[in-house]
Amino acid sequence: MTDRKYYLLIANIALIALLLLASGLLYASEKSIRIGVLSHRGDAVTHQMWDSTANYLSYALHPKKFEIIPLDFDEIEPAVQDTLIDFLLVNSGIYVNLEVRHRISRIVTLDNGTQEHPLNVFGGVIFTRADRSDINQLADIKGHSFVAVDETSLGGFQMAWGEMQKIQLSPYDDSSELAFFGTHDKVVMAVREGEFDIGTVRTNILERMVDKGDIDLKDFKIINSYPDGFTYLHSTPLYPEWPFSKLQQTSNQLARQVAVALLNMQLSRPAGNFHYAGWTVPLDYQDVHELFRQLQLPPYDPQQRFTLLDAIERYWKWLLIALTFVLMMAVMSTWVSKLNRQLKKSKLYLEHQHDLVLDSVCDGIYGVDLEGNCTFVNHSMKSITGWQAEDLIGRNQHQMLHHTHADGTPHRSDECPVYQTFQSNEPRFVEDDLFWKKDGSGFPVEYSSTPMHDHKGETVGSVVVFRDISERKQAEEEVRRHQAELAHMARLNTMGEMASGIAHELNQPLTAIATNAYASIQMLESGNMSNEKLADIMEKIGHQAERSGEIIRQLRQFVRKEQPQRCPLDLNELIEEVLMLLRPEVRKAGVTIQRNLDRSISKVVAQRIQIEQVILNLLKNAIEAMVNSNTETRNLVITTEMGGSHSVIVSVEDSGPGISSEMRDALFDPFITSKKKGLGLGLSISQGIIEAHRGNLYLDSSSGEGATFRFALPLDHGETSHE
Ligand code: ADP
């Protein structure tokens, strides 16, 4: 043999060994097919009785492997339910129950006879001792003791019970005592020994015991005997033997293979210890169903067909999950409802607090939605306007509160600041407006209107906080009136002081008029008067008269009570007019006036007499300061200029002694004066006037020598003209 051939042979052998090993492993690893068998006489007996059948199937269906699983009565249903087995071999009673409940199906029926006497049906035999002359028929069960094999034994109890049921008797209710002895032999012996009056076992038990020499048939009397020619003594109808069944999940192909193998068994008669003859085609188990129906045994016991216990046993996992879930839900819902209660309570508390806060505010507060309708109102709103909440909520706020201006003209809703607030999403403050009450009267208000947002930040309306400013307006008016009175008094006082100077000032034109008048009379009398000359003199007289008239007009205007109207004023003109009034004082004091007047300044809207009074006060104070301190140089510079584009500034600067540090702090306080005859009101009144015009008056302490007073008046757009 060449090396190459040798290696090939070894390789082939190895390959075959491997294949054998693999198929062995495959065979070993293949799951064995499990046959559940009712084991009411212990596992060992069950194996002893049925292992040969499993071995036969393993042999017949090689390489499939079959094994016997002994099952107690209680283990059968769970094993079927959890498919722990593939086939089931149980008595016909258990079979019909599981057929209904778990859809198992028979594939063959046991032939429990011998080769000579095949037997796939069986019955029950009811008997007593032969010497019991008092027991002759089934009805004699009444008042006698009864022994049977097992409650679940079809031939050893249930068939006999069925017969009794037919004559309305029951071993449970009508016997004097009912016992189950577990094995057929024990039942037979108990009756023979006279321990029990009547007994029942399956067919062929008595005959077998006779064959074995255990009993003598003459000692027994058969009750309710069926004379139908059946091989064995029996007292009940015959029912099919144990079926061999497949579970619902077991494949039909496997079931078919098993059925064929079992049916063939009788023909092939394999070697083995079989306690039965073989298997036949599956019989009809309808009679067993009928019997169970009649006895109301499971699955035909309406009460016990599917008890709560069954349900718990079968579905305990799901029940546990459901119970846990329900418990969790209950805990959750308790928790949620507790939380809800707390939330409701907190909500109520917050709403209460909210209402309390809203209602304790003395300003009126109300909400407006995007349609302009009121959404809420506070207590003050109701008491100020006279409207009730139900009058306002849901109604258009503009039409109720804001419809007309103070002068009676309609207030258009598109101009309403409250609407504009949520339209432009910007807060607004309105200093002076008018709201209307329920009684039709109006009242002055100041209010703020703020956009209202929801939790997403979207604008949903406005909140309006308003205040009735009637009282404040009245108080302001009172102050204003008082100040005007004071100012008037001060003007009269000033004029009193200036009276002699002004009288002197008037005297000059009057003297000139008189002189010119006399001169013209003399010239007319002398006839030395030409018309041109006369006209010239008359013109001079007229001119002087006008001058006096102007002084008097200024004087009258200055001392009269002020007019409340404001009008556009040229401050340069005003200064000239005041200087005219002051001319006698200026001249007398020897003061040089320097005018730095910017002719391009804008007009300001103001009250003429009041501003004149301020200018006069400042100029007069400056002249008096220079006179009182005896300074040699007496210069007074009056300046006008624009203060940026928003105001006009007037400055009065003198070359006097300036303001002492003691005076400086209280300079603008009333009744502070350094003069013997002074009232100390001039600067305080002047400051009040300028501030009422929204301007300011101050001492400019930056300049060195003398004193510089300065005031600024704002240019109010719309009210100021630049003519
Ligand atoms: P009155 O002129 O009646 O004293 P004012 O209020 O006008 O009242 O002035 C208050 C005081 O301020 C004056 O008494 C004076 O002492 C001081 N004062 C005002 N203007 C000047 C000025 N230009 N120079 C120095 N002192 C002044």
PDB file of N, CA, C and O in Angstrom, residues 659-700:
ATOM      1  N   ILE A 659     -23.347 135.880  47.136  1.00  0.00           N
ATOM      2  CA  ILE A 659     -24.198 135.328  48.207  1.00  0.00           C
ATOM      3  C   ILE A 659     -23.308 134.712  49.284  1.00  0.00           C
ATOM      4  O   ILE A 659     -22.435 133.889  48.966  1.00  0.00           O
ATOM      5  N   SER A 660     -23.537 135.137  50.520  1.00  0.00           N
ATOM      6  CA  SER A 660     -22.741 134.569  51.615  1.00  0.00           C
ATOM      7  C   SER A 660     -23.096 133.082  51.789  1.00  0.00           C
ATOM      8  O   SER A 660     -24.197 132.664  51.441  1.00  0.00           O
ATOM      9  N   SER A 661     -22.115 132.366  52.377  1.00  0.00           N
ATOM     10  CA  SER A 661     -22.350 130.907  52.520  1.00  0.00           C
ATOM     11  C   SER A 661     -23.528 130.626  53.452  1.00  0.00           C
ATOM     12  O   SER A 661     -24.221 129.621  53.301  1.00  0.00           O
ATOM     13  N   GLU A 662     -23.797 131.511  54.438  1.00  0.00           N
ATOM     14  CA  GLU A 662     -24.932 131.287  55.356  1.00  0.00           C
ATOM     15  C   GLU A 662     -26.243 131.408  54.602  1.00  0.00           C
ATOM     16  O   GLU A 662     -27.190 130.672  54.840  1.00  0.00           O
ATOM     17  N   MET A 663     -26.273 132.401  53.682  1.00  0.00           N
ATOM     18  CA  MET A 663     -27.514 132.654  52.936  1.00  0.00           C
ATOM     19  C   MET A 663     -27.798 131.543  51.910  1.00  0.00           C
ATOM     20  O   MET A 663     -28.930 131.208  51.609  1.00  0.00           O
ATOM     21  N   ARG A 664     -26.708 130.981  51.391  1.00  0.00           N
ATOM     22  CA  ARG A 664     -26.794 130.102  50.220  1.00  0.00           C
ATOM     23  C   ARG A 664     -27.792 128.928  50.403  1.00  0.00           C
ATOM     24  O   ARG A 664     -28.609 128.655  49.553  1.00  0.00           O
ATOM     25  N   ASP A 665     -27.725 128.310  51.602  1.00  0.00           N
ATOM     26  CA  ASP A 665     -28.546 127.112  51.817  1.00  0.00           C
ATOM     27  C   ASP A 665     -30.029 127.418  51.891  1.00  0.00           C
ATOM     28  O   ASP A 665     -30.863 126.618  51.464  1.00  0.00           O
ATOM     29  N   ALA A 666     -30.351 128.624  52.448  1.00  0.00           N
ATOM     30  CA  ALA A 666     -31.768 128.926  52.661  1.00  0.00           C
ATOM     31  C   ALA A 666     -32.267 129.977  51.677  1.00  0.00           C
ATOM     32  O   ALA A 666     -33.329 130.579  51.873  1.00  0.00           O
ATOM     33  N   LEU A 667     -31.474 130.181  50.635  1.00  0.00           N
ATOM     34  CA  LEU A 667     -31.751 131.280  49.702  1.00  0.00           C
ATOM     35  C   LEU A 667     -33.170 131.255  49.143  1.00  0.00           C
ATOM     36  O   LEU A 667     -33.826 132.288  49.041  1.00  0.00           O
ATOM     37  N   PHE A 668     -33.643 130.047  48.832  1.00  0.00           N
ATOM     38  CA  PHE A 668     -34.950 129.947  48.184  1.00  0.00           C
ATOM     39  C   PHE A 668     -36.082 129.673  49.180  1.00  0.00           C
ATOM     40  O   PHE A 668     -37.216 129.454  48.779  1.00  0.00           O
ATOM     41  N   ASP A 669     -35.745 129.653  50.479  1.00  0.00           N
ATOM     42  CA  ASP A 669     -36.803 129.467  51.489  1.00  0.00           C
ATOM     43  C   ASP A 669     -37.553 130.790  51.655  1.00  0.00           C
ATOM     44  O   ASP A 669     -36.965 131.872  51.551  1.00  0.00           O
ATOM     45  N   PRO A 670     -38.854 130.715  51.912  1.00  0.00           N
ATOM     46  CA  PRO A 670     -39.606 131.964  52.098  1.00  0.00           C
ATOM     47  C   PRO A 670     -39.181 132.689  53.398  1.00  0.00           C
ATOM     48  O   PRO A 670     -38.733 132.050  54.346  1.00  0.00           O
ATOM     49  N   PHE A 671     -39.347 133.965  53.326  1.00  0.00           N
ATOM     50  CA  PHE A 671     -39.086 134.863  54.474  1.00  0.00           C
ATOM     51  C   PHE A 671     -37.619 134.891  54.892  1.00  0.00           C
ATOM     52  O   PHE A 671     -37.293 135.218  56.015  1.00  0.00           O
ATOM     53  N   ILE A 672     -36.717 134.546  54.006  1.00  0.00           N
ATOM     54  CA  ILE A 672     -35.278 134.690  54.286  1.00  0.00           C
ATOM     55  C   ILE A 672     -34.840 135.945  53.537  1.00  0.00           C
ATOM     56  O   ILE A 672     -34.946 136.034  52.317  1.00  0.00           O
ATOM     57  N   THR A 673     -34.366 136.909  54.315  1.00  0.00           N
ATOM     58  CA  THR A 673     -33.970 138.175  53.678  1.00  0.00           C
ATOM     59  C   THR A 673     -32.830 138.801  54.477  1.00  0.00           C
ATOM     60  O   THR A 673     -32.690 138.559  55.673  1.00  0.00           O
ATOM     61  N   SER A 674     -32.036 139.564  53.765  1.00  0.00           N
ATOM     62  CA  SER A 674     -30.990 140.306  54.461  1.00  0.00           C
ATOM     63  C   SER A 674     -31.306 141.799  54.441  1.00  0.00           C
ATOM     64  O   SER A 674     -30.493 142.612  54.824  1.00  0.00           O
ATOM     65  N   LYS A 675     -32.504 142.084  53.902  1.00  0.00           N
ATOM     66  CA  LYS A 675     -32.835 143.506  53.723  1.00  0.00           C
ATOM     67  C   LYS A 675     -33.762 143.964  54.839  1.00  0.00           C
ATOM     68  O   LYS A 675     -34.578 143.174  55.344  1.00  0.00           O
ATOM     69  N   LYS A 676     -33.627 145.266  55.182  1.00  0.00           N
ATOM     70  CA  LYS A 676     -34.447 145.813  56.269  1.00  0.00           C
ATOM     71  C   LYS A 676     -35.928 145.737  55.933  1.00  0.00           C
ATOM     72  O   LYS A 676     -36.752 145.334  56.748  1.00  0.00           O
ATOM     73  N   LYS A 677     -36.231 146.157  54.709  1.00  0.00           N
ATOM     74  CA  LYS A 677     -37.642 146.163  54.340  1.00  0.00           C
ATOM     75  C   LYS A 677     -38.036 144.938  53.498  1.00  0.00           C
ATOM     76  O   LYS A 677     -39.122 144.891  52.936  1.00  0.00           O
ATOM     77  N   GLY A 678     -37.118 144.009  53.393  1.00  0.00           N
ATOM     78  CA  GLY A 678     -37.384 142.845  52.519  1.00  0.00           C
ATOM     79  C   GLY A 678     -38.390 141.867  53.134  1.00  0.00           C
ATOM     80  O   GLY A 678     -38.522 141.757  54.346  1.00  0.00           O
ATOM     81  N   LEU A 679     -39.145 141.208  52.234  1.00  0.00           N
ATOM     82  CA  LEU A 679     -40.102 140.193  52.696  1.00  0.00           C
ATOM     83  C   LEU A 679     -39.488 138.781  52.665  1.00  0.00           C
ATOM     84  O   LEU A 679     -39.984 137.871  53.300  1.00  0.00           O
ATOM     85  N   GLY A 680     -38.460 138.642  51.866  1.00  0.00           N
ATOM     86  CA  GLY A 680     -37.848 137.303  51.723  1.00  0.00           C
ATOM     87  C   GLY A 680     -38.704 136.339  50.916  1.00  0.00           C
ATOM     88  O   GLY A 680     -38.590 135.122  51.041  1.00  0.00           O
ATOM     89  N   LEU A 681     -39.565 136.914  50.054  1.00  0.00           N
ATOM     90  CA  LEU A 681     -40.471 136.039  49.279  1.00  0.00           C
ATOM     91  C   LEU A 681     -40.092 135.957  47.804  1.00  0.00           C
ATOM     92  O   LEU A 681     -40.502 135.040  47.098  1.00  0.00           O
ATOM     93  N   GLY A 682     -39.301 136.961  47.352  1.00  0.00           N
ATOM     94  CA  GLY A 682     -39.033 137.078  45.914  1.00  0.00           C
ATOM     95  C   GLY A 682     -38.496 135.793  45.291  1.00  0.00           C
ATOM     96  O   GLY A 682     -39.052 135.280  44.317  1.00  0.00           O
ATOM     97  N   LEU A 683     -37.408 135.237  45.850  1.00  0.00           N
ATOM     98  CA  LEU A 683     -36.783 134.053  45.244  1.00  0.00           C
ATOM     99  C   LEU A 683     -37.662 132.807  45.392  1.00  0.00           C
ATOM    100  O   LEU A 683     -37.745 131.985  44.481  1.00  0.00           O
ATOM    101  N   SER A 684     -38.328 132.712  46.576  1.00  0.00           N
ATOM    102  CA  SER A 684     -39.182 131.522  46.772  1.00  0.00           C
ATOM    103  C   SER A 684     -40.342 131.528  45.788  1.00  0.00           C
ATOM    104  O   SER A 684     -40.672 130.490  45.184  1.00  0.00           O
ATOM    105  N   ILE A 685     -40.959 132.712  45.579  1.00  0.00           N
ATOM    106  CA  ILE A 685     -42.065 132.793  44.605  1.00  0.00           C
ATOM    107  C   ILE A 685     -41.536 132.510  43.201  1.00  0.00           C
ATOM    108  O   ILE A 685     -42.125 131.761  42.415  1.00  0.00           O
ATOM    109  N   SER A 686     -40.379 133.110  42.893  1.00  0.00           N
ATOM    110  CA  SER A 686     -39.826 132.927  41.544  1.00  0.00           C
ATOM    111  C   SER A 686     -39.546 131.448  41.268  1.00  0.00           C
ATOM    112  O   SER A 686     -39.833 130.935  40.183  1.00  0.00           O
ATOM    113  N   GLN A 687     -38.978 130.763  42.275  1.00  0.00           N
ATOM    114  CA  GLN A 687     -38.678 129.336  42.068  1.00  0.00           C
ATOM    115  C   GLN A 687     -39.976 128.539  41.851  1.00  0.00           C
ATOM    116  O   GLN A 687     -40.052 127.672  40.983  1.00  0.00           O
ATOM    117  N   GLY A 688     -41.018 128.875  42.675  1.00  0.00           N
ATOM    118  CA  GLY A 688     -42.327 128.200  42.526  1.00  0.00           C
ATOM    119  C   GLY A 688     -42.874 128.398  41.129  1.00  0.00           C
ATOM    120  O   GLY A 688     -43.390 127.450  40.503  1.00  0.00           O
ATOM    121  N   ILE A 689     -42.751 129.649  40.592  1.00  0.00           N
ATOM    122  CA  ILE A 689     -43.284 129.939  39.250  1.00  0.00           C
ATOM    123  C   ILE A 689     -42.540 129.109  38.188  1.00  0.00           C
ATOM    124  O   ILE A 689     -43.139 128.461  37.332  1.00  0.00           O
ATOM    125  N   ILE A 690     -41.211 129.129  38.274  1.00  0.00           N
ATOM    126  CA  ILE A 690     -40.425 128.423  37.248  1.00  0.00           C
ATOM    127  C   ILE A 690     -40.698 126.909  37.310  1.00  0.00           C
ATOM    128  O   ILE A 690     -40.847 126.249  36.275  1.00  0.00           O
ATOM    129  N   GLU A 691     -40.809 126.390  38.524  1.00  0.00           N
ATOM    130  CA  GLU A 691     -41.062 124.939  38.640  1.00  0.00           C
ATOM    131  C   GLU A 691     -42.453 124.576  38.147  1.00  0.00           C
ATOM    132  O   GLU A 691     -42.662 123.488  37.594  1.00  0.00           O
ATOM    133  N   ALA A 692     -43.423 125.494  38.363  1.00  0.00           N
ATOM    134  CA  ALA A 692     -44.777 125.237  37.846  1.00  0.00           C
ATOM    135  C   ALA A 692     -44.756 125.180  36.322  1.00  0.00           C
ATOM    136  O   ALA A 692     -45.626 124.586  35.695  1.00  0.00           O
ATOM    137  N   HIS A 693     -43.731 125.829  35.722  1.00  0.00           N
ATOM    138  CA  HIS A 693     -43.562 125.758  34.258  1.00  0.00           C
ATOM    139  C   HIS A 693     -42.620 124.619  33.873  1.00  0.00           C
ATOM    140  O   HIS A 693     -42.121 124.577  32.753  1.00  0.00           O
ATOM    141  N   ARG A 694     -42.375 123.722  34.802  1.00  0.00           N
ATOM    142  CA  ARG A 694     -41.503 122.555  34.614  1.00  0.00           C
ATOM    143  C   ARG A 694     -40.071 122.955  34.250  1.00  0.00           C
ATOM    144  O   ARG A 694     -39.369 122.256  33.515  1.00  0.00           O
ATOM    145  N   GLY A 695     -39.675 124.132  34.782  1.00  0.00           N
ATOM    146  CA  GLY A 695     -38.295 124.566  34.571  1.00  0.00           C
ATOM    147  C   GLY A 695     -37.575 124.552  35.905  1.00  0.00           C
ATOM    148  O   GLY A 695     -38.080 124.002  36.876  1.00  0.00           O
ATOM    149  N   ASN A 696     -36.386 125.150  35.949  1.00  0.00           N
ATOM    150  CA  ASN A 696     -35.703 125.275  37.241  1.00  0.00           C
ATOM    151  C   ASN A 696     -34.935 126.589  37.341  1.00  0.00           C
ATOM    152  O   ASN A 696     -34.422 127.106  36.347  1.00  0.00           O
ATOM    153  N   LEU A 697     -34.904 127.081  38.579  1.00  0.00           N
ATOM    154  CA  LEU A 697     -34.218 128.355  38.879  1.00  0.00           C
ATOM    155  C   LEU A 697     -33.148 128.037  39.906  1.00  0.00           C
ATOM    156  O   LEU A 697     -33.425 127.358  40.896  1.00  0.00           O
ATOM    157  N   TYR A 698     -31.956 128.528  39.662  1.00  0.00           N
ATOM    158  CA  TYR A 698     -30.876 128.195  40.605  1.00  0.00           C
ATOM    159  C   TYR A 698     -29.816 129.288  40.609  1.00  0.00           C
ATOM    160  O   TYR A 698     -29.742 130.130  39.702  1.00  0.00           O
ATOM    161  N   LEU A 699     -29.020 129.227  41.666  1.00  0.00           N
ATOM    162  CA  LEU A 699     -27.883 130.147  41.777  1.00  0.00           C
ATOM    163  C   LEU A 699     -26.694 129.434  41.172  1.00  0.00           C
ATOM    164  O   LEU A 699     -26.376 128.313  41.565  1.00  0.00           O
ATOM    165  N   ASP A 700     -26.079 130.081  40.209  1.00  0.00           N
ATOM    166  CA  ASP A 700     -24.908 129.441  39.584  1.00  0.00           C
ATOM    167  C   ASP A 700     -23.684 129.814  40.411  1.00  0.00           C
ATOM    168  O   ASP A 700     -23.197 130.932  40.357  1.00  0.00           O
TER     169      ASP A 700
END
